[in-house]
XYZ file of C-alpha atoms in Angstrom:
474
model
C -15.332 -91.312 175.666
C -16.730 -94.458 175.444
C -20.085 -93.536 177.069
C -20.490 -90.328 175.037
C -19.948 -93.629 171.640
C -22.871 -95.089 173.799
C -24.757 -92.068 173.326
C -24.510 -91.635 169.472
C -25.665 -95.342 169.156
C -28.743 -94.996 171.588
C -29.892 -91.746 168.944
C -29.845 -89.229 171.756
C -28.838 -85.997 170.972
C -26.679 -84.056 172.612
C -26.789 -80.683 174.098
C -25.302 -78.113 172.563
C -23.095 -78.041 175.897
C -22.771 -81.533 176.087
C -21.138 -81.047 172.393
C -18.929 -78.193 173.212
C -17.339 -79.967 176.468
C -16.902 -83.241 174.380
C -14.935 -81.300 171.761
C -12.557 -79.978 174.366
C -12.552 -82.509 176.431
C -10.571 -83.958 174.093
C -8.797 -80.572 172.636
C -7.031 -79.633 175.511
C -4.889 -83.181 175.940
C -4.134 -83.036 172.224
C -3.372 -79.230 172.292
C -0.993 -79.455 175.182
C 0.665 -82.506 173.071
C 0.898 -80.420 170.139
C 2.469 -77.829 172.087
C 4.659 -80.147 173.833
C 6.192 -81.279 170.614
C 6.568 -77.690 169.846
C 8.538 -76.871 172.910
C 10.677 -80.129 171.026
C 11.182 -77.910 168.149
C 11.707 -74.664 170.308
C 14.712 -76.476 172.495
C 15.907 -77.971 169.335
C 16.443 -74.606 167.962
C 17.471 -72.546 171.266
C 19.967 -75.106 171.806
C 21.375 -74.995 167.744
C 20.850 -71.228 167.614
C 23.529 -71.147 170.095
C 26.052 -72.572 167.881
C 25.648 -69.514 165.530
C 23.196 -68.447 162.414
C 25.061 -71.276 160.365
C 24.054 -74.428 162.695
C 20.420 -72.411 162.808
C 20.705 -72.343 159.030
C 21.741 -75.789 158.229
C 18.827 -77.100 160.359
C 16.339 -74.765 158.770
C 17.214 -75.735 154.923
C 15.847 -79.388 155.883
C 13.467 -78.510 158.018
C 10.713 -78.607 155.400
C 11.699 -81.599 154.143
C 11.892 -83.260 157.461
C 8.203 -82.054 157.809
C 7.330 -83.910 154.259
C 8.449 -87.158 155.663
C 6.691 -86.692 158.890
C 3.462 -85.971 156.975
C 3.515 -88.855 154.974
C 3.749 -91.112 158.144
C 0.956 -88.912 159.685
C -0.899 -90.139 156.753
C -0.198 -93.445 156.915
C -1.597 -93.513 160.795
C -4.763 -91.165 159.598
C -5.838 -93.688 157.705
C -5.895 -95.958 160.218
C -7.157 -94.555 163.124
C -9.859 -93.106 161.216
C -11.197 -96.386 160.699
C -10.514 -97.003 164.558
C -13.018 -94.428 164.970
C -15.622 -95.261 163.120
C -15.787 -98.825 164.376
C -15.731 -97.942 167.966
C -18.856 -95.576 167.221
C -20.846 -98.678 165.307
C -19.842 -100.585 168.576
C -17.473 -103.350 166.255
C -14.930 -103.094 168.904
C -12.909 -107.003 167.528
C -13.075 -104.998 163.869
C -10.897 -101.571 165.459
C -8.743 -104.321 167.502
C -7.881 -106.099 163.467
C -6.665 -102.415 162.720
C -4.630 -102.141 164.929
C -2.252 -105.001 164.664
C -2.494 -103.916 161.025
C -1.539 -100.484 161.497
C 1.580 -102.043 163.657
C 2.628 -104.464 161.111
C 2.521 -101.571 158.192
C 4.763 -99.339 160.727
C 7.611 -101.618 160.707
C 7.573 -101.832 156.895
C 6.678 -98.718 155.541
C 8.453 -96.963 158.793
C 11.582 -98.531 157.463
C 11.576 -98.135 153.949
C 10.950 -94.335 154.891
C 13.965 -94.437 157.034
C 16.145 -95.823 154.475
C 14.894 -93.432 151.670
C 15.523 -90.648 153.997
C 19.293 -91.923 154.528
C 19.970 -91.999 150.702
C 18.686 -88.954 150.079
C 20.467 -86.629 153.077
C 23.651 -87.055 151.344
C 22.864 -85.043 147.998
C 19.838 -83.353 149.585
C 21.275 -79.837 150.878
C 23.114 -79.078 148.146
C 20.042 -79.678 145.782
C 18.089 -77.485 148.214
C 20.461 -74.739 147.637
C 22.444 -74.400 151.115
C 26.051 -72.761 151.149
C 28.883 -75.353 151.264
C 29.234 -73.576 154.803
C 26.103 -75.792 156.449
C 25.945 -78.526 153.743
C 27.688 -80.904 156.119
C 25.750 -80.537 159.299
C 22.244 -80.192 157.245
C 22.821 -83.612 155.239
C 24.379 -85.547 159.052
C 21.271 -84.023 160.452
C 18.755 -85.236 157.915
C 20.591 -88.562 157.923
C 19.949 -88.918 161.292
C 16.678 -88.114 161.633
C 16.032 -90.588 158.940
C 17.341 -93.328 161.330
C 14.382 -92.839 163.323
C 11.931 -92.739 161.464
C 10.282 -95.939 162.654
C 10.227 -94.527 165.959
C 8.786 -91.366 164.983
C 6.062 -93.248 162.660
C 5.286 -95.596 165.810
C 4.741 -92.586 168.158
C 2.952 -91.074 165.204
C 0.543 -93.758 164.491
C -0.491 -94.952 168.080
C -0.506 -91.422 169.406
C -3.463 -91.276 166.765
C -5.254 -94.766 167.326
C -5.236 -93.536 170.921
C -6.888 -90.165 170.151
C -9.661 -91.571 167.595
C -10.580 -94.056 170.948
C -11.006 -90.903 172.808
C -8.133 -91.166 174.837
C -6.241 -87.960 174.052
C -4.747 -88.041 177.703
C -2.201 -90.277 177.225
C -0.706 -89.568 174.242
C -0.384 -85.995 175.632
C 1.652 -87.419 178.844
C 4.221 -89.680 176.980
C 5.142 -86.712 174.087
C 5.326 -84.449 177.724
C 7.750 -86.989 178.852
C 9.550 -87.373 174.808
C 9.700 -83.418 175.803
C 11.852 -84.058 178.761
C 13.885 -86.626 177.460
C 14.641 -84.987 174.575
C 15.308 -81.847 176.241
C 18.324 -84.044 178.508
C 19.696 -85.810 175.252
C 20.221 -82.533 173.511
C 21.864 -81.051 176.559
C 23.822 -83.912 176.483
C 24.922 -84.589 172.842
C 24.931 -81.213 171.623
C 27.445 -79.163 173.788
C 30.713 -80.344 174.888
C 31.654 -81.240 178.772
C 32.154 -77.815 180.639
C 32.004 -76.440 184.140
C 28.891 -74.407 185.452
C 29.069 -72.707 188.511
C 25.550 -72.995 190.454
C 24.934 -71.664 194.200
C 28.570 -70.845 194.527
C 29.683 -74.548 193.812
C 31.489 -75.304 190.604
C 29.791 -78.551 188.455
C 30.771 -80.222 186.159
C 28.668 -81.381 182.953
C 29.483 -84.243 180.895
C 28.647 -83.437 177.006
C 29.749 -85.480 173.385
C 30.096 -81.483 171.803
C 28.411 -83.408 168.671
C 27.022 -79.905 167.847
C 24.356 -79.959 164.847
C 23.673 -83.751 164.690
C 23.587 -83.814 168.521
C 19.937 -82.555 167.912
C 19.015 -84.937 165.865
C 20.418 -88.124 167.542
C 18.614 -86.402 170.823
C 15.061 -86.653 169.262
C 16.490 -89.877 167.749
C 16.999 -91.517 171.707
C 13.986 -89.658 172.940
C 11.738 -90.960 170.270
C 12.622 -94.544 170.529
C 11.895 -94.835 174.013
C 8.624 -93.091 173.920
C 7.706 -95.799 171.057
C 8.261 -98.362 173.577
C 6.129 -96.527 176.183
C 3.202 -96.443 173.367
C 3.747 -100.206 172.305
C 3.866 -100.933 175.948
C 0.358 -99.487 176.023
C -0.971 -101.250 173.836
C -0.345 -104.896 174.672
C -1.113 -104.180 178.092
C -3.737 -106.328 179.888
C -7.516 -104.622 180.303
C -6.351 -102.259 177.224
C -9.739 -101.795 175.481
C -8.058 -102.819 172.175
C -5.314 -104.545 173.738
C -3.085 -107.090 171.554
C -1.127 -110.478 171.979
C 2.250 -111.133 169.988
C 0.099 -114.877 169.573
C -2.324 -112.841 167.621
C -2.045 -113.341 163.679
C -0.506 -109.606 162.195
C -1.348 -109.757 158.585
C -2.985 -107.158 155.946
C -6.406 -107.748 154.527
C -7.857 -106.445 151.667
C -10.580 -104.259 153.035
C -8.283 -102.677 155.837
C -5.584 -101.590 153.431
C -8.071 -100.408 150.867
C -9.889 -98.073 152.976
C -6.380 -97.019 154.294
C -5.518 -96.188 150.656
C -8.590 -94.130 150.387
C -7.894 -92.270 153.174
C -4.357 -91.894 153.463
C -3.405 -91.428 149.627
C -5.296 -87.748 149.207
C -4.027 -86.982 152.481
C -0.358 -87.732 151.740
C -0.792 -85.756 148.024
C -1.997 -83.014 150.074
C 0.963 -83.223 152.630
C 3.320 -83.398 149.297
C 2.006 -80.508 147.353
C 1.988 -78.307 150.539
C 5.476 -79.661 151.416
C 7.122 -79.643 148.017
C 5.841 -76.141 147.722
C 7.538 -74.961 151.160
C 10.941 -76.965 149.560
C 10.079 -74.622 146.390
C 9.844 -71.697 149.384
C 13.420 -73.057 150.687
C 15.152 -72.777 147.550
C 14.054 -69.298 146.834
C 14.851 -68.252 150.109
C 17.879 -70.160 150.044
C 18.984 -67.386 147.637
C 18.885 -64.132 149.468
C 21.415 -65.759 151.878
C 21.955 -67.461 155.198
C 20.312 -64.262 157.372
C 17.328 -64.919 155.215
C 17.309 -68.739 155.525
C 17.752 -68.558 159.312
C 15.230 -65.714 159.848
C 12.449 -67.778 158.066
C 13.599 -71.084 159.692
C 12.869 -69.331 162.912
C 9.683 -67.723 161.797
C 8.470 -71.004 161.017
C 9.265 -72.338 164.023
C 7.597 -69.674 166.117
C 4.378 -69.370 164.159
C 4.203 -73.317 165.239
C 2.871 -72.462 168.728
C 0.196 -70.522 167.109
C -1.107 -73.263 164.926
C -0.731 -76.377 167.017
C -3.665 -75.500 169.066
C -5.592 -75.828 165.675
C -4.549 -79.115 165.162
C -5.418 -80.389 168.788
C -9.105 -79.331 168.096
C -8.636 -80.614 164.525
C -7.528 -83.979 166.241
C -11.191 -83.599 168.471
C -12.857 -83.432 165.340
C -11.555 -86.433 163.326
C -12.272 -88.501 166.485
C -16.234 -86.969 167.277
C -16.939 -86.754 163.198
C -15.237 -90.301 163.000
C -17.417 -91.846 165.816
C -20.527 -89.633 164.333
C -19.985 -91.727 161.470
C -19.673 -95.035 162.472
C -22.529 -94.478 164.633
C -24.577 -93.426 161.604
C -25.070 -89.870 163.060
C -24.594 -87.673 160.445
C -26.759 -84.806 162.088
C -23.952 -85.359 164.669
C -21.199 -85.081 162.416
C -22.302 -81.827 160.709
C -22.686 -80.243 164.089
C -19.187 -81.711 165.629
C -17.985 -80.389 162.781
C -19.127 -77.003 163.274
C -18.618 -76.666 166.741
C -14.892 -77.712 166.400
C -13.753 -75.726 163.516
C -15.865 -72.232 165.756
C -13.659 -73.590 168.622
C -10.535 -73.824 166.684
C -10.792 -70.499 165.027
C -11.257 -68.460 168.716
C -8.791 -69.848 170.205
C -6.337 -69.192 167.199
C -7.808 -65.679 166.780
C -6.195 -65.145 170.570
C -2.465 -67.141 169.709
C -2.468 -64.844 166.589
C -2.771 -61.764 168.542
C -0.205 -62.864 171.311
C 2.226 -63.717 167.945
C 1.662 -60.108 166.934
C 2.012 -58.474 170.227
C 5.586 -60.901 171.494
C 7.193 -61.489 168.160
C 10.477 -60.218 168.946
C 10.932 -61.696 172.268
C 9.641 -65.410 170.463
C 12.103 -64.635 167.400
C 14.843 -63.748 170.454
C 14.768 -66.956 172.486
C 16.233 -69.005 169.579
C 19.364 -66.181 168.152
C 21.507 -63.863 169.791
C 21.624 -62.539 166.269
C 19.869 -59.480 166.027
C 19.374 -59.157 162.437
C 17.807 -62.576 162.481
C 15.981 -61.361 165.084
C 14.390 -58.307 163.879
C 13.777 -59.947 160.218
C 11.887 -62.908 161.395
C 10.061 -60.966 163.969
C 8.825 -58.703 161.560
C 7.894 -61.871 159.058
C 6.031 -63.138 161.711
C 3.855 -60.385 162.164
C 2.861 -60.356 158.749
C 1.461 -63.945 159.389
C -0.403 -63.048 162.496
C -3.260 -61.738 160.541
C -3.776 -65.190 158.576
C -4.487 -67.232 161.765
C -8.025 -67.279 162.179
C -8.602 -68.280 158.417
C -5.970 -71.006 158.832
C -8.055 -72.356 161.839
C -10.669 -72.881 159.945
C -8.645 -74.659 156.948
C -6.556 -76.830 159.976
C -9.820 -77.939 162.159
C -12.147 -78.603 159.016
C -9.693 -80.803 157.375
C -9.809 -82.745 160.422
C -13.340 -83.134 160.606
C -13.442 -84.323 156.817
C -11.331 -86.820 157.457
C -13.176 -88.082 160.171
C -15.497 -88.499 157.383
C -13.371 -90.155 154.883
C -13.007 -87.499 153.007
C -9.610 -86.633 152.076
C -9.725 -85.958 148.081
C -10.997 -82.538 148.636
C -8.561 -81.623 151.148
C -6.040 -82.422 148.677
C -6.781 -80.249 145.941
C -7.625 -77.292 147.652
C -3.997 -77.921 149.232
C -2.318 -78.366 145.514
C -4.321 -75.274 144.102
C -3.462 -73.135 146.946
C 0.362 -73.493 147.271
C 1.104 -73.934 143.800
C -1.693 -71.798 142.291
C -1.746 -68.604 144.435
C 1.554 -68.806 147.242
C 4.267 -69.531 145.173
C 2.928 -67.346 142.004
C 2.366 -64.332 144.537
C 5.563 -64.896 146.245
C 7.675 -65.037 143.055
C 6.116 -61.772 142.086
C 7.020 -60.325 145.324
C 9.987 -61.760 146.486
C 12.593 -59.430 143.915
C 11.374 -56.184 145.957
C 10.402 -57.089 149.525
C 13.064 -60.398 149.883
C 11.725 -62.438 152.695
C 8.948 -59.897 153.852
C 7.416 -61.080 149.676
C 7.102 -64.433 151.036
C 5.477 -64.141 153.909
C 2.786 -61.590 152.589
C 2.052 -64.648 149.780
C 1.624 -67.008 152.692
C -0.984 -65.177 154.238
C -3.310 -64.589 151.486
C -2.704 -68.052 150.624
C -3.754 -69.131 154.038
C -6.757 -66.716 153.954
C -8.115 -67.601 150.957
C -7.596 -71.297 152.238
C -9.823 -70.834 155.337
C -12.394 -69.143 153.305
C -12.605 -72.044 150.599
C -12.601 -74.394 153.504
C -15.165 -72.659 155.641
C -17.563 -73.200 151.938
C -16.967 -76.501 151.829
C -18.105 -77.248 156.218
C -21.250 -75.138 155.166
C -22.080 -77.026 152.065
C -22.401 -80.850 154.240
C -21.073 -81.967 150.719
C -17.881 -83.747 152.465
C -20.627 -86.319 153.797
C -21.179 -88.084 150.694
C -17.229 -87.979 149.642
C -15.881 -89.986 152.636
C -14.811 -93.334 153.415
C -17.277 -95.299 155.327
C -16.220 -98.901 156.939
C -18.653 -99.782 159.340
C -20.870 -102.496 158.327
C -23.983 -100.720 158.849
C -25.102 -96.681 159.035
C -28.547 -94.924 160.636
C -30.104 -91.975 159.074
């Protein structure tokens, strides 16, 4: 990656080739990382759905707001790296190394003042989302929990994206492969109590704590916290490209946080709206009963290894558009741009169809229920048709921030979900129940994609972004 930043400051342009094998030569790491921390998600809920539509349930009715925290500190490390990505394309390689020890100082503070908010708030929290007193318990220990690690998950978070907007999408995608594993042993662990298992005609024995519910979430918690150390490892080791010293001086200037502001604020509004919307989702469907609230819970779950390949190409494009940038290549940008959000759009076109054609064998892995089953499967469907459009709304978003520009992406997010899902979906969901919602969802994410698709064509995003590179070339 760094030669291919040579070659945006030297004013060659690339092939069209040459532009299509950088975008996924740096899609396919962050796709298989998105996927891996999918297959997180997927054990996470094999392993609860064992316990029963109730444990399924209880982890469902936080799910989304699990996801709002988790976006927020996604924010937080956009608007970081995206400035490590522009300064690596202008060549200010001492500039991207100041981020960085910024970035780590803000991740201990806001990282725990996210975990302790997230603490205070899982006690009251499922019973103001609407669960039944049956899963209020297990929801609010397993919130509470994952707010514990929350500094671990930020750290992962934040450095798996400085990483990425250097180019290096490899590594991040080998330490989340090995959070994968670790995760997968803690949960085994922690969530099931000891037992015998008879293998090959011998008879084993397996240790387990039988901690159930919150077994999953103090799995991730372990896993998480370990990877962090991997990625911090990383990072102050010797002949890193940006590597850092505990001697160095970690403090915040002025022009660092600003342009963090700028980036990360619309971002974060745009995570909110779409999250507090999908809490607004939770509530509603918090009313047509546990089979309801499990059978979307799992929907939402499977549609995630549709989507995730959308966001490894959207990560491509944040990193190319970012380094465009910096290198004051704005023809390169637009085209980057382009390129990636075509890319992202094929390839989701193909996981839509497989989601279509395998939804009741996806819904199946995670319930023995077979209501659940055949509800969520047939939700899912319904979805299948939206993915192409959301491609394009996932992938562009990522190249605009590349650019700086994240005010856009917020209010087409805030004018979407509140202004056509949730008004469609309240008209819908007295006669169809859950089927309502999930029709609203995907003409909200069409219409999305469309709007967004406007917006890549109109090279208007250009003049909205954040630019902090000292100098920028026609």
């Amino acid at each position: 990656m760094v030669s291919f930043s040579a070659l945006l400051q030297e004013g060659r342009t690339p092939t069209r080739r040459e532009e299509i094998s950088a975008v996924l030569a740096l899609s396919w790491p962050a796709i298989v990382q998105q996927l891996m921390l999918t297959l997180v998600q997927y054990i996470d809920t094999v392993m609860v759905g064992s316990l029963g539509p109730n444990a399924t349930a209880s982890v469902g009715v936080v799910s989304s707001s699990v996801w709002l925290f988790n976006g927020l500190l996604g924010a937080a490390a956009i608007g970081f790296a995206v400035q490590v990505a522009q300064h690596i394309g202008a060549g200010e390689t001492e500039q991207a190394r100041g981020v960085v020890r910024e970035s780590l100082l803000f991740n201990v503070l806001f990282g725990l003042f996210m975990g302790a908010l997230a603490v205070g708030l899982s006690f009251p929290l499922p019973g103001l989302l609407g669960a039944e007193k049956a899963i209020q318990s297990d929801a609010s220990w397993y919130f509470r929990i994952v707010g514990c690690s929350m500094p671990f998950l930020m750290a992962i978070n934040l450095l798996s994206s400085l990483l990425r907007c250097m180019g290096d999408t490899r590594t991040p995608m080998l330490y989340n492969i090995t959070l994968n594993i670790l995760n997968t042993i803690f949960n085994f662990v922690l969530i099931y109590p000891s037992r015998e298992a008879h293998l090959f005609g011998m008879t084993l024995w397996l240790p387990g704590a039988g901690l159930g519910v919150p077994g999953a979430a103090l799995g991730s918690a372990f896993a998480s916290l370990l990877v962090a150390l991997l990625f911090l490892r990383r990072f102050f080791r010797r002949g890193f490209p940006l590597q850092i010293h505990l001697r160095d001086k970690f403090r915040f200037t002025k022009s660092c946080l600003s342009a963090m502001v700028r980036i990360a604020i619309p971002q974060a509004m745009a995570h909110t709206a779409s999250c507090g919307a999908q809490i607004a989702v939770t509530v509603i469907v918090a009313g047509l009963g546990t089979q309801a609230v499990a059978a979307n819970s799992l929907a939402v779950t499977a549609e995630a290894l549709c989507y995730q390949p959308g966001y490894g190409v959207s990560t491509a494009a944040t990193t190319l558009v970012g380094q465009a940038i910096g290198a004051g290549r704005r023809d390169m940008a637009v085209r980057f741009a382009r390129v990636s959000t075509w890319l992202g759009m094929a390839i989701m076109t193909g996981t839509g169809l497989l989601m279509f054609l395998f939804a009741e064998p996806l819904i199946g892995m995670f319930t023995p229920d077979v209501d659940v089953m055949r509800l969520g499967a047939s939700v899912l469907r319904i979805e299948a048709f939206a993915e192409p459009l959301f491609a394009a709304s996932i992938v562009a978003s990522g190249a605009f921030s590349g650019a700086g520009d994240t005010k856009w992406s917020f209010a087409a997010n805030l004018l979407s979900m509140w202004g056509v899902r949730l008004p469609i979906a309240l008209l819908l969901i007295g006669s169809l129940g859950l089927t309502g919602m999930w029709i609203a969802m995907c003409c909200e994410l069409s219409l999305k994609g469309l709007v967004f698709l406007w917006r890549l064509r109109s090279n208007r995003w250009l003049d909205s972004g954040t630019v902090v590179v000292g100098r920028e070339r026609a």
